[in-house]
Coordinates of C-alpha atoms and ligand atoms in Angstrom, one line a residue:
M19 CA -56.3 -22.8 1.7
K20 CA -53.5 -20.7 0.0
K21 CA -50.4 -20.4 2.1
S22 CA -49.4 -16.9 3.1
N23 CA -45.9 -15.6 3.0
S24 CA -45.7 -15.9 6.7
D25 CA -46.7 -19.6 6.4
Y26 CA -43.8 -20.1 4.0
F27 CA -41.4 -18.4 6.3
A28 CA -42.6 -20.3 9.4
E29 CA -42.2 -23.6 7.6
A30 CA -38.8 -22.6 6.2
S31 CA -37.6 -21.6 9.7
Q32 CA -38.3 -25.1 11.0
A33 CA -36.0 -26.7 8.4
I34 CA -33.5 -24.0 7.4
V35 CA -31.3 -21.8 9.7
G36 CA -33.3 -18.5 10.0
G37 CA -35.5 -19.7 7.2
V38 CA -32.9 -18.6 4.6
N39 CA -29.8 -20.1 2.9
S40 CA -27.9 -16.8 3.1
P41 CA -28.2 -14.3 6.0
V42 CA -28.8 -11.1 3.9
R43 CA -32.0 -12.7 2.7
A44 CA -33.5 -12.7 6.2
W45 CA -34.3 -9.0 6.2
K46 CA -32.9 -8.7 9.8
S47 CA -31.8 -5.1 9.4
V48 CA -35.0 -3.9 7.8
G49 CA -37.4 -6.0 9.9
G50 CA -40.4 -8.1 8.9
N51 CA -40.4 -11.5 7.3
P52 CA -38.7 -11.9 4.0
V53 CA -41.0 -12.2 1.0
F54 CA -40.9 -15.6 -0.7
V55 CA -40.5 -15.5 -4.5
R56 CA -42.4 -17.7 -6.9
R57 CA -40.8 -16.6 -10.2
A58 CA -39.2 -13.7 -12.1
K59 CA -39.1 -12.4 -15.7
G60 CA -37.1 -9.5 -17.1
S61 CA -37.1 -6.7 -14.6
K62 CA -40.0 -8.1 -12.6
I63 CA -40.1 -10.5 -9.7
Y64 CA -43.3 -12.1 -8.3
D65 CA -43.9 -13.2 -4.7
V66 CA -45.9 -16.3 -3.7
S67 CA -49.1 -14.3 -3.6
G68 CA -48.5 -13.2 -7.3
K69 CA -47.7 -9.6 -6.4
E70 CA -45.3 -8.0 -9.0
Y71 CA -42.3 -5.9 -8.1
I72 CA -39.7 -4.1 -10.1
D73 CA -36.5 -5.9 -9.1
Y74 CA -33.3 -3.9 -8.2
V75 CA -31.6 -6.8 -6.3
L76 CA -31.3 -9.0 -9.4
S77 CA -30.1 -11.9 -7.3
W78 CA -27.5 -9.5 -5.8
G79 CA -26.1 -8.7 -9.2
P80 CA -26.1 -11.7 -11.6
M81 CA -29.2 -11.0 -13.6
I82 CA -27.9 -8.1 -15.7
L83 CA -29.9 -9.4 -18.7
G84 CA -33.0 -9.5 -16.6
H85 CA -34.6 -12.7 -15.2
A86 CA -35.3 -15.8 -17.4
H87 CA -33.8 -14.4 -20.6
S88 CA -35.2 -16.7 -23.3
K89 CA -31.8 -17.5 -24.9
V90 CA -30.3 -18.4 -21.5
T91 CA -33.2 -20.4 -20.4
T92 CA -33.4 -22.3 -23.7
A93 CA -29.7 -23.0 -23.6
V94 CA -29.8 -24.4 -20.1
C95 CA -32.9 -26.5 -20.8
N96 CA -31.4 -28.1 -23.9
K97 CA -28.1 -28.7 -22.2
A98 CA -29.8 -30.4 -19.2
K99 CA -31.1 -33.1 -21.6
E100 CA -27.5 -34.1 -22.2
G101 CA -26.7 -34.5 -18.5
A102 CA -26.0 -32.2 -15.6
S103 CA -22.6 -33.0 -14.4
F104 CA -19.8 -35.4 -15.4
G105 CA -16.8 -34.6 -13.2
A106 CA -14.7 -34.6 -16.4
P107 CA -13.5 -31.8 -18.6
T108 CA -15.9 -30.5 -21.2
H109 CA -15.3 -28.1 -24.2
A110 CA -17.7 -25.6 -22.7
E111 CA -15.3 -24.9 -19.9
T112 CA -12.6 -24.1 -22.4
Q113 CA -14.9 -21.8 -24.3
M114 CA -15.8 -20.0 -21.1
A115 CA -12.2 -19.6 -20.0
K116 CA -11.2 -18.3 -23.5
L117 CA -14.1 -15.9 -23.6
I118 CA -13.3 -14.4 -20.2
S119 CA -9.6 -14.1 -21.1
E120 CA -10.6 -12.3 -24.3
A121 CA -12.7 -9.9 -22.3
I122 CA -10.3 -9.5 -19.4
P123 CA -6.7 -9.9 -20.8
S124 CA -5.1 -9.9 -17.4
M125 CA -6.8 -13.2 -16.8
E126 CA -4.3 -15.3 -18.8
L127 CA -5.1 -18.6 -17.2
L128 CA -8.2 -19.4 -15.2
R129 CA -9.8 -21.9 -12.8
M130 CA -13.6 -22.1 -12.5
T131 CA -15.3 -22.5 -9.1
S132 CA -18.9 -22.7 -7.9
S133 CA -19.0 -19.4 -6.0
G134 CA -17.3 -16.1 -5.6
T135 CA -16.2 -17.2 -2.1
E136 CA -14.3 -20.2 -3.6
A137 CA -12.7 -17.9 -6.1
T138 CA -11.4 -15.4 -3.5
M139 CA -10.4 -18.2 -1.1
T140 CA -8.4 -19.7 -3.9
A141 CA -6.8 -16.4 -4.9
I142 CA -5.6 -15.8 -1.3
R143 CA -4.2 -19.4 -1.0
L144 CA -2.5 -19.0 -4.4
A145 CA -0.9 -15.7 -3.4
R146 CA 0.4 -17.2 -0.2
G147 CA 1.7 -20.3 -2.0
F148 CA 3.3 -18.2 -4.8
T149 CA 5.0 -15.6 -2.5
G150 CA 5.7 -17.9 0.5
R151 CA 4.3 -15.1 2.7
D152 CA 1.4 -15.5 5.2
M153 CA -0.1 -12.0 5.7
I154 CA -2.8 -10.5 3.6
A155 CA -4.6 -7.1 3.5
K156 CA -8.1 -6.1 2.7
F157 CA -10.3 -3.0 3.2
D158 CA -12.9 -2.3 5.9
G159 CA -16.4 -2.9 4.5
C160 CA -15.3 -4.9 1.5
Y161 CA -16.8 -8.4 1.4
H162 CA -15.0 -11.1 -0.4
G163 CA -17.2 -14.1 0.6
H164 CA -17.0 -16.0 3.8
A165 CA -13.5 -17.7 3.8
D166 CA -11.9 -17.4 7.2
S167 CA -9.1 -15.0 6.3
L168 CA -11.5 -12.6 4.6
L169 CA -14.2 -12.3 7.3
I170 CA -12.3 -9.6 9.0
K171 CA -14.1 -6.2 9.2
A172 CA -16.1 -7.5 6.2
G173 CA -19.1 -5.8 4.6
S174 CA -22.4 -7.1 3.3
G175 CA -24.2 -9.3 5.8
V176 CA -21.4 -9.0 8.3
V177 CA -21.9 -5.2 8.6
T178 CA -25.6 -5.4 8.0
L179 CA -26.1 -7.8 11.0
G180 CA -23.5 -5.9 13.0
I181 CA -21.4 -9.0 13.6
P182 CA -18.2 -7.8 15.1
G183 CA -16.2 -10.4 13.3
S184 CA -17.3 -14.0 13.0
P185 CA -16.7 -16.4 15.9
G186 CA -15.1 -19.6 14.7
I187 CA -12.1 -17.9 13.1
P188 CA -8.9 -18.7 15.1
A189 CA -7.2 -15.5 16.4
E190 CA -3.9 -16.8 15.0
L191 CA -5.5 -16.7 11.6
A192 CA -7.3 -13.4 12.0
R193 CA -4.0 -11.8 13.0
L194 CA -2.6 -12.5 9.5
T195 CA -5.2 -10.3 7.9
L196 CA -4.8 -6.5 8.0
S197 CA -7.9 -4.5 7.2
L198 CA -7.4 -0.9 6.2
P199 CA -9.8 2.0 5.6
Y200 CA -11.0 2.0 1.9
N201 CA -9.7 5.0 -0.1
D202 CA -7.1 5.8 2.5
I203 CA -3.8 6.2 0.6
D204 CA -1.9 7.2 3.8
A205 CA -3.0 4.1 5.7
L206 CA -2.0 2.0 2.6
Q207 CA 1.4 3.6 2.4
K208 CA 2.1 3.0 6.1
A209 CA 0.9 -0.6 6.0
T210 CA 3.1 -1.4 3.0
D211 CA 6.1 0.5 4.6
R212 CA 5.7 -1.7 7.7
Y213 CA 4.5 -5.0 6.3
G214 CA 5.4 -4.8 2.6
S215 CA 7.8 -7.8 2.7
R216 CA 5.4 -9.9 4.7
L217 CA 2.2 -9.4 2.7
A218 CA 1.3 -12.1 0.2
A219 CA -1.7 -10.2 -1.2
I220 CA -3.9 -7.2 -1.0
I221 CA -7.4 -7.9 -2.2
V222 CA -9.8 -5.1 -3.1
E223 CA -13.3 -4.5 -4.6
P224 CA -12.2 -2.0 -7.2
V225 CA -15.7 -0.4 -6.8
A226 CA -16.9 -1.4 -3.4
G227 CA -20.5 -2.7 -3.3
N228 CA -20.7 -4.3 0.1
M229 CA -20.8 -1.3 2.4
G230 CA -23.2 0.1 0.0
V231 CA -21.7 1.4 -3.3
V232 CA -18.4 3.3 -2.7
P233 CA -16.3 4.3 -5.7
P234 CA -12.5 4.4 -5.6
Q235 CA -11.2 7.9 -5.1
K236 CA -8.7 9.4 -7.5
G237 CA -5.3 7.8 -7.2
F238 CA -6.4 5.0 -4.7
L239 CA -6.2 2.0 -7.1
E240 CA -3.2 3.5 -8.9
K241 CA -1.3 3.8 -5.6
L242 CA -2.4 0.2 -4.7
R243 CA -1.0 -1.1 -8.0
E244 CA 2.2 0.9 -7.5
L245 CA 2.8 -0.3 -3.9
T246 CA 1.9 -3.9 -4.5
A247 CA 4.2 -4.1 -7.5
K248 CA 7.0 -2.4 -5.6
N249 CA 6.8 -4.9 -2.7
G250 CA 6.2 -8.1 -4.6
I251 CA 2.6 -8.3 -3.2
V252 CA 0.0 -10.0 -5.3
L253 CA -2.8 -7.5 -6.2
I254 CA -6.2 -9.2 -6.3
F255 CA -9.2 -7.4 -7.9
D256 CA -12.4 -8.9 -6.5
E257 CA -14.6 -8.2 -9.5
V258 CA -17.3 -10.7 -8.4
I259 CA -19.8 -7.8 -8.6
T260 CA -18.1 -5.5 -11.1
G261 CA -17.1 -8.2 -13.6
F262 CA -19.2 -7.7 -16.8
R263 CA -21.4 -5.1 -14.9
F264 CA -19.9 -2.0 -16.6
T265 CA -18.6 -3.4 -19.9
F266 CA -17.8 -6.6 -21.7
G267 CA -14.9 -7.1 -19.2
G268 CA -14.0 -5.9 -15.8
Y269 CA -13.7 -2.5 -14.1
Q270 CA -10.0 -2.9 -14.7
N271 CA -10.6 -2.5 -18.5
L272 CA -12.1 0.9 -17.9
I273 CA -9.3 2.2 -15.7
G274 CA -6.4 0.5 -17.4
I275 CA -5.0 -1.1 -14.2
K276 CA -3.9 -4.7 -14.5
P277 CA -4.2 -6.7 -11.2
D278 CA -2.1 -9.9 -10.8
L279 CA -5.2 -12.0 -10.1
T280 CA -9.0 -11.3 -10.6
C281 CA -11.9 -13.0 -9.0
L282 CA -15.3 -13.3 -10.8
G283 CA -18.7 -14.6 -10.0
K284 CA -22.4 -13.6 -10.3
I285 CA -22.9 -12.4 -13.9
I286 CA -20.5 -14.9 -15.4
G287 CA -22.9 -17.7 -14.2
G288 CA -26.0 -16.1 -15.7
G289 CA -27.9 -17.1 -12.4
M290 CA -26.2 -20.5 -12.0
P291 CA -23.6 -21.2 -9.3
V292 CA -20.2 -20.0 -10.7
G293 CA -17.0 -18.3 -9.7
A294 CA -13.6 -17.9 -11.4
V295 CA -10.1 -17.0 -10.4
G296 CA -7.6 -16.0 -13.1
G297 CA -4.5 -13.9 -13.7
K298 CA -0.8 -14.1 -14.5
R299 CA 0.2 -17.4 -15.9
E300 CA 3.2 -17.7 -13.6
I301 CA 1.0 -17.4 -10.6
M302 CA -2.0 -19.5 -11.8
E303 CA 0.3 -22.4 -12.8
K304 CA 1.1 -22.8 -9.1
L305 CA -2.4 -24.3 -8.7
A306 CA -2.7 -28.1 -8.8
P307 CA -2.3 -30.1 -11.0
T308 CA 0.5 -28.1 -12.6
G309 CA 1.6 -26.7 -9.2
D310 CA 1.3 -27.7 -5.6
V311 CA -1.3 -25.2 -4.3
Y312 CA -4.3 -27.4 -3.9
Q313 CA -7.8 -26.4 -4.8
A314 CA -10.7 -28.5 -6.2
G315 CA -14.5 -28.7 -6.7
T316 CA -16.9 -31.4 -7.6
L317 CA -19.1 -29.0 -9.7
S318 CA -16.4 -26.6 -10.8
G319 CA -17.0 -25.7 -14.5
N320 CA -20.4 -27.5 -14.3
P321 CA -21.8 -27.9 -17.8
L322 CA -25.2 -26.2 -17.0
A323 CA -23.4 -23.3 -15.3
M324 CA -21.0 -23.0 -18.2
C325 CA -24.0 -23.0 -20.6
A326 CA -25.8 -20.3 -18.7
G327 CA -22.6 -18.3 -18.4
L328 CA -21.6 -18.6 -22.0
A329 CA -25.1 -17.6 -23.2
T330 CA -25.1 -14.6 -20.9
L331 CA -21.6 -13.4 -21.8
N332 CA -22.2 -13.9 -25.5
I333 CA -25.3 -11.7 -25.2
I334 CA -23.4 -9.1 -23.2
K335 CA -20.7 -9.1 -25.9
T336 CA -23.3 -7.9 -28.4
K337 CA -24.4 -5.1 -26.0
I338 CA -21.1 -3.3 -25.6
N339 CA -22.6 -0.2 -27.0
S340 CA -25.7 -0.5 -24.8
F341 CA -24.0 0.0 -21.5
S342 CA -24.1 3.8 -21.8
A343 CA -27.9 3.6 -22.1
L344 CA -28.0 1.3 -19.0
D345 CA -25.8 3.7 -17.1
D346 CA -28.0 6.7 -18.2
K347 CA -31.1 4.9 -17.0
T348 CA -29.4 4.4 -13.6
N349 CA -28.3 8.0 -13.5
R350 CA -31.7 9.3 -14.3
L351 CA -33.3 7.1 -11.5
C352 CA -30.7 8.3 -9.0
T353 CA -31.0 12.0 -10.0
E354 CA -34.8 12.0 -9.9
I355 CA -34.9 10.2 -6.5
K356 CA -32.3 12.6 -5.1
G357 CA -34.6 15.5 -6.3
L358 CA -37.6 14.0 -4.5
F359 CA -35.6 13.6 -1.3
S360 CA -34.4 17.2 -1.5
T361 CA -37.9 18.5 -2.0
K362 CA -39.0 16.6 1.0
G363 CA -36.0 17.8 3.0
I364 CA -34.8 14.3 3.8
A365 CA -31.0 13.8 3.8
V366 CA -29.9 11.2 1.3
C367 CA -26.5 10.6 -0.3
I368 CA -26.7 8.5 -3.5
N369 CA -23.6 6.9 -4.7
C370 CA -24.1 5.7 -8.3
V371 CA -21.4 3.9 -10.4
H372 CA -22.6 2.9 -13.9
S373 CA -25.6 0.5 -13.1
M374 CA -25.1 0.1 -9.4
F375 CA -26.2 2.5 -6.7
T376 CA -26.9 2.9 -3.0
M377 CA -29.1 5.5 -1.3
F378 CA -27.4 6.3 2.0
F379 CA -29.8 7.9 4.5
Q380 CA -27.4 10.7 5.5
Q381 CA -26.0 14.0 4.2
G382 CA -22.8 12.3 3.0
P383 CA -20.3 12.1 1.5
V384 CA -19.8 8.3 1.8
Y385 CA -16.3 7.2 0.9
D386 CA -15.5 4.4 3.3
L387 CA -17.1 2.1 6.0
N388 CA -16.9 4.7 8.8
T389 CA -18.8 7.3 6.7
A390 CA -21.3 4.6 5.4
R391 CA -22.0 3.7 9.0
K392 CA -23.3 7.2 9.7
S393 CA -26.4 6.3 7.7
D394 CA -29.9 6.3 9.4
T395 CA -30.7 2.6 9.0
V396 CA -34.1 3.1 10.7
M397 CA -35.1 5.5 8.0
F398 CA -33.7 3.2 5.4
A399 CA -35.8 0.3 6.7
R400 CA -39.0 2.5 6.6
F401 CA -38.1 3.5 3.0
F402 CA -37.4 -0.1 2.1
H403 CA -40.9 -1.2 3.3
G404 CA -42.6 1.7 1.8
M405 CA -41.1 1.0 -1.6
L406 CA -41.9 -2.7 -1.3
K407 CA -45.5 -1.8 -0.6
N408 CA -45.4 0.3 -3.8
G409 CA -44.1 -2.5 -5.9
I410 CA -40.4 -1.8 -5.8
W411 CA -37.9 -4.5 -4.5
L412 CA -34.7 -2.9 -3.2
A413 CA -31.8 -4.6 -1.5
P414 CA -32.9 -5.3 2.2
S415 CA -29.9 -3.5 3.7
Q416 CA -28.4 -0.1 3.8
F417 CA -25.0 -1.7 3.2
E418 CA -25.7 -3.4 -0.1
A419 CA -25.9 -2.3 -3.8
G420 CA -28.9 -1.8 -6.0
F421 CA -28.6 -2.9 -9.7
L422 CA -30.3 -2.3 -13.0
S423 CA -30.6 -4.7 -15.9
F424 CA -30.9 -4.4 -19.6
A425 CA -34.5 -5.4 -19.1
H426 CA -35.4 -2.3 -17.0
T427 CA -37.4 0.0 -19.2
K428 CA -38.1 3.7 -19.1
K429 CA -41.6 2.8 -17.8
D430 CA -40.0 0.9 -14.9
I431 CA -37.9 3.9 -14.0
D432 CA -41.0 6.2 -14.2
K433 CA -42.9 3.8 -12.0
T434 CA -40.0 3.6 -9.5
I435 CA -39.8 7.4 -9.3
D436 CA -43.6 7.6 -8.8
A437 CA -43.3 4.9 -6.1
C438 CA -40.6 6.9 -4.4
S439 CA -42.8 10.0 -4.4
K440 CA -45.7 8.0 -2.8
T441 CA -43.3 6.5 -0.2
L442 CA -41.8 9.8 0.8
K443 CA -45.3 11.2 1.5
N444 CA -45.6 8.6 4.3
L445 CA -42.0 8.5 5.5
Ligands
KE4_570 P1 -20.5 -15.8 -3.3 O1 -19.7 -16.8 -2.6 O2 -21.7 -15.2 -2.5 O3 -20.9 -16.3 -4.7 O4 -19.6 -14.5 -3.6 C1 -19.0 -13.9 -2.5 C2 -18.6 -12.5 -2.9 C3 -17.3 -12.2 -3.3 N1 -17.0 -10.9 -3.6 C4 -17.9 -9.9 -3.7 C5 -17.4 -8.5 -4.1 C6 -19.2 -10.2 -3.3 O5 -20.1 -9.1 -3.4 C7 -19.6 -11.5 -3.0 C8 -21.0 -11.8 -2.6 N2 -22.0 -10.7 -2.5 C9 -23.1 -10.9 -1.6 C10 -23.9 -9.6 -1.6 N3 -23.2 -8.4 -1.6 C11 -23.9 -12.1 -2.0 C12 -25.2 -12.1 -1.3 C13 -25.3 -13.1 -0.2 O6 -24.3 -13.1 0.6 O7 -26.3 -13.8 -0.1

């Protein structure tokens, strides 16, 4: 007899914590059992029963080319025949580092990792080693992976699951992390006035995606760059989501702000496990083996991941002039959905930045974690399930970002708008 989704989940829950290998996949905040996926292609994803959905999660951002892009799949399959991992340098890693530096000039020297968490964890340790200082600062609702020092007032699954701050992090360590309200220039000024000489780094998502999408307000990132430079604080842009999402490069390319270090992940791996940290040569050279700040990884720069990443970035490089069409598709989707909600008289605030968006179930505006938290998560959950029933797969949390890919067609957008109209009828 064919196994149902519930069968898959029950079986998984016996062997894996909560049946999932990452908490946001458990659908805790929207209720119900997570749907198990069999395969995906382009903008579509298929569950174990074969049902098709238009995918706006895209593996939480990486699949900007769409799922199973033929050139990426072929490259990985061919590479796999030559061996999966050697634990020795390969030329593909050099090609990857050079391509990323070409796209993001502030990343003069790089280190590849196997996840975004490792990239940000390395950046923090590097900043502490380079400056000799212990304190760091981040922003409420930003999520930089699950390294101890960064799980303070974090976004993504931490805010989704309402975890006050993860147990297991020593108070002595948590005390070294300041968390400030995002977009609050006064709070930033006060913090650097008071702690400027003790802060090793300030890390920021230049466009926040982990409290839902929250763009930087005018002057926020400029002030951050000014105050970190003035106080000798290492400015880290966490571009794990935004890297190669808006252009062949980082968000930093679009706004002309050069951080000292940048963290990447997601898209640069083309769906394979990858992260990267890179920046000013004088800082990066502090990393072992040229320096004494230690960091390592068995599968860092893994040949298959490099192959998937290189194939993906080289395709993105040919699409520089297609990003405006991708943004237009996203804008149209958000505008039409906003119109449907207005007609229905349901409050929704949609933050849309290029090809990432979040529908906050509230009047808005949403410009930081406190305002994001005013959203009606019960209504969000009902909308989520209604859209799922109508063949649209959204992020299973009010505090996450939705994404479009180059594979999403006009027809997909039309179908999504139609699904939204049907869903609102029953909301
Ligand atoms: P990973 O360790 O999950 O590869 O990257 C951590 C990370 C770092 N920085 C930013 C801005 C991120 O968004 C992330 C990871 N994002 C979450 C979802 N918003 C990944 C999904 C998950 O946790 O399962």
